[in-house]
Amino acid sequence: MASISAARKILMGVLLCLMLSLISWKDGEGNMTHSRYFVDSEAGDDHQDGRSPGTAWQSLTKVNSTVFQPGDHILFKAGSIWTGELKPQGSGIAGKPIVINRYGEGDKPLIQGAGAPSAVSLYNQEYWEIGHLELTNTGPTATSYRRGVSIIGEDYEVANKDTLDEVSTLHHIRLHDLYIHDVNGEDRKDGLGSAGILIAVLITDPQDKASPSADAVHERTTFDQIVIENNVIERVERSGIATWSDWKNRELLHDQNGCADCERTPWTPLTNVVIRGNELTHIGGDGIVPHMTDRALVEYNTLKGFNMTSTGYNAGMWTWNGDHTLYQFNEVSEGYSTRDGMAFDFDHASDGIIYQYNYSHDNDGGTLLFCSDGSGGKVTNGIFRYNISQNDKYQIFTICGASNVYNMQVYNNVFYIGPDLDTHPLVSQGGAVQVALHNNIFFNLGSGHYTGKASWTYDSNLYYGNHIPSMSTIPDPNRLTSDPLFIEPGAAADIHDLSGYKLRIGSPAIGSGINMPTEGMNDLFGDKIVSSNLGAYGGLGEAAKDQADNE
């Protein structure tokens, strides 16, 4: 009887194992998955099946040689270290992405690219979610392009297309909770440039486009549903986070000289791009640049230190040859040098870009650039509103030389310039760009001066402090020059500490503004706009600290 009981226990154990093997795993969010593959750099063995921590694989080579299926999870052991490039194969499908993540306790799994093109890369793949890894990529020299993560699309599904009117779309790439640092690459910005994270669409040979029906071919490719969130990126060259497409030609880009390439490589933007909650520090060139996108969202990011090593011109957050990017709730600081070096930029061939609710401070190049050089496409319909600039340097605005910048609206912002700074609040350089300034507050305690610009219009702005401009210098018919009565100007430590720029009860800036489009908007502080004020505060006034203490 004892032997039967023992046999029965063994049988039950076998049945239990079989049942467990048939049950799909769930990820941390409760989503059902297919197979889980474990990778352990120390105790793993590539001859095992990888299906459990006890039978984990060991090498990136094993992972890279596997074609993964929709819903699969590839889990790297916490605290493990690999050297080389992670290039897994396969694609997920809608609702069943392939997931890269970690397992176990300890530091994030570390992949050292060691000079490879990328530490992690995907090529013509879709429906992937990659998170909770640490990535570095440092080579002996910085003469080649080098990335932390690169996601490349190139002539995708060529065999299924026979006309440039059709577009092949790669979907759903999510990069999250990565720590990417120490990436040294060449000083180049395009689809072959270096970056912490690069999403790029390339064309094998653009010249072949002269004959779209040629047998050779390539067809239009793009990405949709790109989410880059909650990553930490430090000490990378050249760009922090960038998107690019070789399918970039349109009249807006070539409005001065015609567009010979518009039919061969028509503008095909990346769509549904979200860049959110990332922290970037000490970036060699540009910080966050969603180029060739339509309706990208860039929000809640922090960028501290950019343009640090590049010999080119770089700004903090900006779009080139893209439309309708919304930048909001971002903090940008410590841009280096006046080779640009400003926080934000309305740049070539962009339309409908909006900057709102952002905080910039201590940038060598100032706050905002309006840039078109005449050969690189016009800039239209930009909005800069409800932002605060504190102690940005050089000059608040910089203007490039051409005149093809149209219908730019700058309203309800605060520009604070502290003592000992020589920041110029308003300048006259550059081309005859069309910019309208309304309801802004210029609070100048420094030595910088104002200069008017004939193609700009000024109405209902407040100029306080040193070197208040005359009406002949800045022809603003409804100007104010008295103290706006901020709660505590110049004291902000970060974007979460801007309440010092609220207006006190009795401020002359309350109710003194002209009506601007604010339907459905809040002010910078998240409150409903109930008054046409100057500056970024839309309420009826706050009690000063000493008043509040007495109450």
XYZ file of C-alpha atoms in Angstrom:
551
model
C 0.000 0.000 0.000
C 2.861 2.321 0.796
C 4.300 1.776 -2.692
C 0.935 2.525 -4.319
C 0.654 5.726 -2.271
C 4.141 6.761 -3.327
C 3.374 5.994 -6.971
C 0.169 7.963 -6.691
C 2.107 10.979 -5.333
C 4.601 10.752 -8.182
C 1.759 10.586 -10.723
C 0.033 13.568 -9.163
C 3.304 15.489 -9.263
C 3.755 14.715 -12.939
C 0.176 15.775 -13.680
C 0.687 19.008 -11.740
C 3.826 19.807 -13.741
C 1.937 19.127 -16.960
C -0.881 21.407 -15.876
C 1.554 24.188 -14.946
C 3.259 23.867 -18.305
C -0.081 24.454 -20.020
C -0.929 27.531 -18.003
C 0.177 30.800 -19.601
C 2.219 33.158 -17.503
C 0.925 36.584 -16.567
C 3.035 39.719 -16.613
C 3.019 42.347 -13.878
C -0.120 43.915 -15.310
C -2.049 40.653 -15.476
C -1.780 40.217 -19.249
C -1.597 36.647 -20.535
C 1.590 35.714 -22.352
C 2.801 32.772 -24.360
C 6.326 31.611 -23.500
C 8.786 33.038 -21.015
C 12.488 32.815 -21.709
C 14.970 33.459 -18.898
C 18.537 34.643 -19.437
C 21.228 34.480 -16.726
C 24.777 35.567 -17.635
C 26.399 33.614 -14.791
C 24.404 30.450 -14.088
C 22.655 30.078 -17.469
C 23.392 27.503 -20.168
C 22.525 27.962 -23.838
C 21.972 24.211 -24.189
C 18.977 24.397 -21.869
C 15.445 25.374 -22.905
C 15.421 28.809 -21.190
C 11.863 28.272 -19.956
C 12.553 28.686 -16.225
C 15.111 30.413 -13.994
C 16.658 27.006 -13.348
C 17.066 26.282 -17.065
C 17.966 29.798 -18.183
C 19.982 30.622 -21.276
C 23.267 32.430 -20.816
C 24.268 34.495 -23.847
C 23.012 37.285 -26.088
C 23.987 35.054 -29.013
C 21.331 32.548 -27.996
C 18.712 35.263 -27.640
C 19.672 36.864 -30.965
C 19.373 33.548 -32.820
C 15.809 32.943 -31.629
C 12.703 34.055 -33.522
C 10.242 35.039 -30.817
C 6.478 34.778 -31.168
C 3.653 37.178 -30.242
C 3.232 37.391 -26.484
C 6.645 35.947 -25.633
C 8.614 37.400 -22.718
C 12.423 37.580 -22.649
C 13.521 38.104 -19.058
C 17.087 38.998 -18.075
C 18.264 38.266 -14.578
C 18.733 41.274 -12.307
C 22.387 41.941 -11.558
C 23.643 40.056 -14.626
C 26.001 41.643 -17.165
C 26.373 41.006 -20.902
C 28.693 42.545 -23.488
C 27.579 42.940 -27.096
C 24.447 43.896 -28.996
C 20.993 42.538 -28.187
C 19.220 41.962 -31.542
C 16.267 39.618 -30.938
C 14.149 38.461 -33.874
C 10.416 38.284 -34.463
C 7.410 40.556 -34.069
C 4.361 40.605 -31.878
C 0.821 41.381 -32.919
C -1.839 43.750 -31.634
C -2.623 42.854 -28.040
C 0.332 40.453 -27.829
C 3.599 42.366 -27.951
C 6.924 40.663 -27.358
C 8.253 41.869 -24.005
C 11.826 42.319 -22.772
C 12.073 42.813 -19.021
C 13.941 41.528 -15.972
C 13.412 38.957 -13.245
C 14.793 38.594 -9.751
C 15.970 41.147 -7.234
C 18.878 43.536 -7.611
C 20.282 45.985 -10.145
C 18.850 46.253 -13.603
C 20.401 43.759 -16.035
C 23.302 45.493 -17.784
C 24.025 45.232 -21.507
C 27.326 46.823 -22.509
C 27.377 47.578 -26.210
C 31.159 48.093 -26.061
C 31.242 50.072 -29.312
C 28.580 48.119 -31.236
C 26.144 50.135 -33.373
C 23.598 49.760 -30.553
C 23.272 48.060 -27.204
C 19.703 47.051 -28.148
C 18.315 47.141 -31.672
C 15.260 46.108 -33.665
C 15.055 46.105 -37.468
C 11.722 46.045 -39.334
C 9.987 44.650 -36.269
C 6.823 45.716 -34.478
C 4.845 45.190 -31.289
C 7.725 45.182 -28.835
C 7.934 46.472 -25.266
C 11.426 46.838 -23.799
C 12.003 47.907 -20.196
C 13.995 47.697 -16.970
C 17.460 47.297 -18.508
C 20.678 49.249 -18.017
C 22.492 50.032 -21.268
C 25.914 51.483 -22.051
C 27.778 51.726 -25.344
C 31.274 53.122 -25.232
C 33.863 52.416 -27.902
C 37.525 53.369 -28.121
C 36.714 56.341 -30.377
C 33.642 58.415 -31.160
C 34.053 58.271 -34.953
C 31.174 55.863 -35.647
C 27.492 56.164 -34.953
C 26.540 54.554 -31.697
C 23.254 54.264 -29.780
C 21.812 52.905 -26.602
C 18.639 51.752 -28.384
C 17.931 51.919 -32.110
C 14.634 50.977 -33.701
C 15.001 50.983 -37.490
C 12.442 50.592 -40.256
C 13.731 50.272 -43.808
C 11.830 49.315 -46.977
C 9.428 47.240 -44.909
C 7.130 44.835 -46.831
C 8.603 45.870 -50.169
C 7.231 42.792 -51.912
C 3.668 43.718 -50.966
C 3.696 47.207 -52.472
C 3.929 48.413 -56.041
C 3.284 52.145 -55.678
C 4.529 54.984 -53.545
C 0.905 55.769 -52.688
C 0.956 52.826 -50.290
C 2.645 52.993 -46.910
C 3.880 50.099 -44.778
C 3.514 50.831 -41.081
C 5.390 49.285 -38.185
C 3.344 49.469 -34.996
C 3.682 49.658 -31.238
C 7.179 50.144 -29.882
C 7.338 50.940 -26.155
C 10.662 51.740 -24.458
C 10.307 52.283 -20.726
C 12.212 52.365 -17.443
C 15.598 52.021 -19.130
C 18.814 53.456 -17.705
C 20.944 54.465 -20.698
C 24.284 56.101 -20.059
C 27.787 56.642 -21.410
C 27.167 56.320 -25.134
C 29.945 57.905 -27.199
C 29.294 58.325 -30.899
C 30.028 60.649 -33.776
C 28.744 64.216 -33.872
C 26.083 63.696 -36.534
C 22.327 64.247 -36.473
C 20.171 62.311 -38.903
C 18.949 58.741 -39.313
C 22.531 57.511 -38.986
C 23.404 59.681 -36.002
C 24.318 58.741 -32.469
C 21.778 58.882 -29.656
C 20.575 57.458 -26.415
C 17.370 56.370 -28.176
C 16.869 56.633 -31.947
C 13.731 55.671 -33.882
C 14.516 55.981 -37.597
C 13.064 55.129 -40.985
C 15.742 54.708 -43.643
C 15.766 54.135 -47.384
C 18.234 51.652 -48.831
C 19.094 53.813 -51.827
C 17.132 57.064 -52.192
C 18.332 57.532 -55.794
C 16.372 54.483 -56.919
C 13.210 56.453 -56.169
C 13.546 58.153 -59.539
C 11.706 55.124 -60.903
C 9.116 54.079 -58.302
C 8.067 51.080 -60.352
C 11.622 49.784 -60.699
C 12.191 46.230 -59.654
C 14.875 47.265 -57.169
C 12.751 48.582 -54.601
C 11.903 50.021 -51.377
C 8.555 51.406 -50.440
C 7.316 54.019 -48.030
C 7.693 52.950 -44.418
C 6.759 54.588 -41.143
C 6.121 53.891 -37.467
C 2.889 54.316 -35.524
C 2.400 54.093 -31.745
C 5.849 54.873 -30.371
C 5.973 55.343 -26.593
C 9.237 56.352 -24.893
C 8.614 56.851 -21.191
C 10.202 56.929 -17.755
C 13.762 56.396 -18.960
C 16.916 57.896 -17.459
C 19.498 58.965 -20.055
C 22.909 60.343 -19.044
C 26.140 61.258 -20.827
C 25.194 60.330 -24.361
C 26.220 61.699 -27.744
C 24.850 63.168 -29.879
C 21.096 63.300 -29.275
C 19.201 62.203 -26.213
C 15.949 60.964 -27.782
C 15.423 61.378 -31.531
C 13.138 60.290 -34.343
C 13.963 60.514 -38.046
C 12.658 59.521 -41.476
C 14.340 59.567 -44.883
C 10.805 59.930 -46.275
C 10.969 63.638 -45.579
C 10.424 65.752 -48.664
C 7.509 68.160 -49.095
C 6.869 71.697 -50.273
C 6.971 73.039 -46.711
C 10.596 71.914 -46.488
C 11.602 73.319 -49.881
C 9.244 76.273 -50.256
C 11.976 78.629 -51.442
C 13.611 76.413 -54.049
C 11.048 73.869 -55.214
C 11.066 70.205 -54.300
C 12.711 67.869 -56.771
C 12.479 64.954 -54.329
C 8.860 65.387 -53.251
C 7.566 62.663 -55.586
C 10.488 60.305 -55.048
C 10.660 60.505 -51.250
C 7.370 62.061 -50.096
C 6.961 63.193 -46.489
C 5.692 60.263 -44.443
C 5.706 61.220 -40.756
C 5.855 58.940 -37.744
C 2.516 59.078 -35.934
C 1.260 58.661 -32.368
C 4.686 59.315 -30.880
C 4.672 59.908 -27.107
C 7.837 60.912 -25.219
C 6.930 61.176 -21.541
C 8.476 61.249 -18.080
C 12.109 60.870 -19.128
C 15.098 62.343 -17.286
C 18.020 63.416 -19.480
C 21.323 64.744 -18.160
C 24.557 65.851 -19.871
C 23.518 65.286 -23.488
C 26.189 65.933 -26.115
C 23.868 67.651 -28.605
C 20.077 67.981 -28.886
C 17.921 66.786 -26.020
C 14.543 65.558 -27.339
C 13.869 65.917 -31.070
C 10.797 64.224 -32.580
C 11.638 65.038 -36.200
C 9.355 64.032 -39.095
C 6.403 63.381 -36.803
C 2.787 64.475 -36.884
C 1.037 65.233 -33.575
C 3.773 63.951 -31.305
C 3.323 64.509 -27.566
C 6.368 65.458 -25.456
C 5.488 65.925 -21.788
C 6.759 65.696 -18.199
C 10.392 65.322 -19.257
C 13.403 66.835 -17.500
C 16.468 67.852 -19.513
C 19.494 69.167 -17.618
C 22.597 69.927 -19.639
C 22.627 69.674 -23.438
C 24.841 70.823 -26.315
C 27.645 69.760 -23.991
C 30.136 68.261 -26.456
C 28.848 68.821 -29.995
C 30.552 71.286 -32.301
C 27.258 71.911 -34.086
C 24.111 73.828 -33.179
C 21.767 72.163 -30.707
C 18.690 73.118 -28.693
C 16.815 71.420 -25.893
C 13.469 70.249 -27.258
C 12.385 70.951 -30.823
C 10.924 69.533 -34.031
C 12.406 69.723 -37.515
C 10.176 69.022 -40.533
C 7.275 67.885 -38.385
C 3.820 69.157 -37.531
C 1.641 69.741 -34.462
C 4.068 68.582 -31.774
C 2.745 69.429 -28.308
C 5.450 70.138 -25.705
C 4.071 70.530 -22.191
C 5.140 70.256 -18.542
C 8.817 69.901 -19.447
C 11.791 71.393 -17.605
C 14.851 72.364 -19.668
C 18.006 73.806 -18.143
C 21.746 74.296 -18.503
C 22.018 74.343 -22.255
C 25.676 74.979 -23.011
C 27.058 77.717 -25.291
C 25.288 80.081 -27.677
C 25.662 77.719 -30.650
C 21.911 77.643 -30.161
C 21.904 76.389 -26.551
C 18.341 77.588 -25.948
C 15.577 75.492 -24.428
C 13.056 75.514 -27.296
C 13.009 76.115 -31.041
C 10.460 76.704 -33.806
C 12.530 75.244 -36.611
C 12.552 74.652 -40.363
C 9.545 73.082 -42.075
C 7.340 72.830 -39.024
C 3.682 73.735 -38.683
C 1.445 74.051 -35.662
C 4.045 73.371 -32.941
C 2.819 74.247 -29.414
C 4.910 74.849 -26.301
C 2.816 75.258 -23.155
C 3.280 74.862 -19.375
C 7.057 74.413 -19.648
C 9.834 75.756 -17.411
C 13.241 76.776 -18.747
C 16.116 78.169 -16.732
C 19.851 78.828 -16.819
C 20.306 78.084 -20.517
C 23.310 79.798 -22.119
C 21.482 80.349 -25.400
C 18.293 81.754 -23.914
C 14.702 80.564 -24.106
C 13.325 80.321 -27.641
C 14.606 80.252 -31.226
C 12.658 81.201 -34.358
C 14.682 79.645 -37.131
C 14.495 79.406 -40.875
C 17.433 80.228 -43.095
C 15.418 80.500 -46.311
C 16.635 77.259 -47.840
C 15.294 74.911 -45.199
C 11.548 75.474 -45.318
C 9.078 77.858 -43.745
C 7.789 77.783 -40.180
C 4.104 78.442 -39.570
C 1.403 78.674 -36.912
C 3.496 78.180 -33.785
C 2.219 78.880 -30.268
C 4.314 79.575 -27.151
C 2.066 80.106 -24.123
C 1.906 79.750 -20.325
C 5.612 79.026 -19.969
C 8.097 80.408 -17.450
C 11.706 81.322 -18.159
C 13.936 82.014 -15.161
C 17.476 83.302 -15.591
C 17.962 82.135 -19.150
C 21.018 83.877 -20.607
C 22.161 85.624 -23.815
C 18.691 86.692 -25.006
C 15.152 85.479 -24.482
C 14.505 85.132 -28.227
C 16.922 84.406 -31.060
C 15.881 84.922 -34.695
C 17.519 83.350 -37.741
C 18.157 85.278 -40.927
C 15.266 84.356 -43.249
C 11.762 85.840 -43.258
C 9.663 82.755 -43.974
C 8.357 82.371 -40.409
C 4.656 83.153 -40.222
C 1.879 83.521 -37.649
C 3.804 82.818 -34.455
C 1.917 83.579 -31.231
C 3.759 84.201 -27.948
C 1.383 84.943 -25.090
C 0.858 84.674 -21.324
C 4.460 83.784 -20.522
C 6.787 85.055 -17.797
C 10.421 85.908 -18.544
C 12.372 86.545 -15.346
C 15.936 87.886 -15.590
C 17.792 88.100 -12.289
C 20.473 90.535 -11.133
C 23.969 90.236 -12.631
C 22.640 88.807 -15.906
C 23.045 90.556 -19.259
C 20.151 88.754 -20.951
C 18.432 90.848 -23.627
C 14.643 90.509 -23.309
C 13.787 91.566 -26.877
C 16.040 91.797 -29.927
C 15.877 92.916 -33.560
C 18.242 90.440 -35.247
C 17.347 88.129 -38.125
C 14.728 88.170 -40.842
C 11.289 89.758 -40.977
C 9.532 86.946 -39.127
C 5.903 87.367 -38.074
C 5.629 87.103 -34.300
C 2.876 88.517 -32.065
C 3.578 89.066 -28.337
C 0.561 89.453 -26.043
C -0.011 89.284 -22.281
C 3.601 88.457 -21.413
C 5.511 89.700 -18.367
C 9.168 90.712 -18.764
C 10.738 91.060 -15.297
C 14.238 92.375 -15.906
C 16.580 92.929 -12.960
C 19.660 92.543 -15.151
C 21.553 94.849 -17.490
C 20.081 93.661 -20.785
C 18.162 96.005 -23.095
C 15.071 95.814 -25.286
C 15.119 96.336 -29.044
C 11.999 96.485 -31.196
C 11.504 94.540 -34.396
C 9.393 95.989 -37.197
C 7.800 92.688 -38.232
C 6.728 91.856 -34.652
C 3.572 93.112 -32.996
C 3.339 93.905 -29.276
C 0.161 94.354 -27.276
C -0.669 94.244 -23.566
C 2.702 93.103 -22.254
C 4.222 94.188 -18.944
C 7.821 95.460 -18.822
C 9.203 95.830 -15.317
C 12.604 96.452 -13.790
C 15.663 97.793 -15.558
C 15.803 99.496 -18.959
C 12.046 99.669 -19.465
C 11.644 100.325 -23.210
C 10.043 103.473 -24.550
C 6.981 103.373 -26.758
C 9.149 104.270 -29.723
C 11.344 101.238 -29.027
C 8.557 98.748 -28.310
C 5.287 100.091 -29.751
C 2.941 98.324 -27.350
C -0.351 100.289 -27.159
C -1.565 98.692 -23.909
C 1.693 98.245 -22.060
C 2.173 98.150 -18.308
C 5.421 99.006 -16.521
C 4.553 98.636 -12.835
C 5.511 95.797 -10.489
C 3.356 92.760 -11.369
C 3.373 91.720 -7.702
C 4.464 88.119 -8.034
C 4.393 86.027 -4.863
C 8.144 85.270 -4.979
C 9.786 85.692 -8.398
C 13.152 84.153 -9.141
C 12.918 81.537 -6.381
C 11.852 78.451 -8.349
C 13.976 75.365 -7.712
C 12.322 73.181 -10.352
C 9.127 72.812 -12.366
C 7.242 71.727 -9.238
C 8.161 74.965 -7.471
C 6.712 77.700 -9.676
C 4.058 79.102 -7.332
C 6.233 82.188 -6.797
C 5.035 83.318 -10.227
C 1.410 83.528 -9.190
C 0.075 87.080 -8.928
C -0.810 88.677 -5.625
C -4.208 90.148 -4.912
C -4.206 93.635 -6.350
C -1.673 92.925 -9.089
C -1.983 95.321 -12.048
C -1.555 92.295 -14.322
C -4.897 90.798 -13.236
C -7.600 91.438 -15.838
C -5.304 93.576 -17.970
C -4.732 91.177 -20.818
C -6.416 90.895 -24.180
C -8.580 87.834 -24.757
C -6.634 84.903 -26.144
C -7.870 81.401 -27.048
C -8.162 79.676 -23.653
C -11.302 77.560 -24.027
C -10.763 74.239 -22.278
C -7.366 75.352 -20.940
C -6.031 75.753 -17.440
C -3.258 78.103 -16.433
C 0.300 76.927 -15.751
C -0.678 75.918 -12.231
C -3.510 73.646 -13.302
C -6.323 75.999 -12.330
C -9.192 77.193 -14.484
C -8.519 80.476 -16.238
C -11.060 82.927 -14.836
C -9.423 86.226 -15.733
C -7.646 87.714 -18.750
C -4.358 88.240 -16.957
C -0.829 88.910 -18.000
C 1.610 86.089 -17.294
C 1.016 82.385 -16.716
C -1.466 82.697 -13.821
C -5.187 82.863 -14.652
C -6.780 83.462 -11.246
C -8.013 86.489 -9.287
C -4.951 86.856 -7.064
C -3.205 85.078 -4.207
C -2.370 86.279 -0.745
C 1.319 87.010 -0.304
C 3.166 84.831 2.197
C 3.195 87.492 4.910
C -0.512 88.154 4.350
C -1.307 84.453 4.511
C 0.684 84.089 7.754
C -1.255 86.953 9.333
C -4.541 85.429 8.285
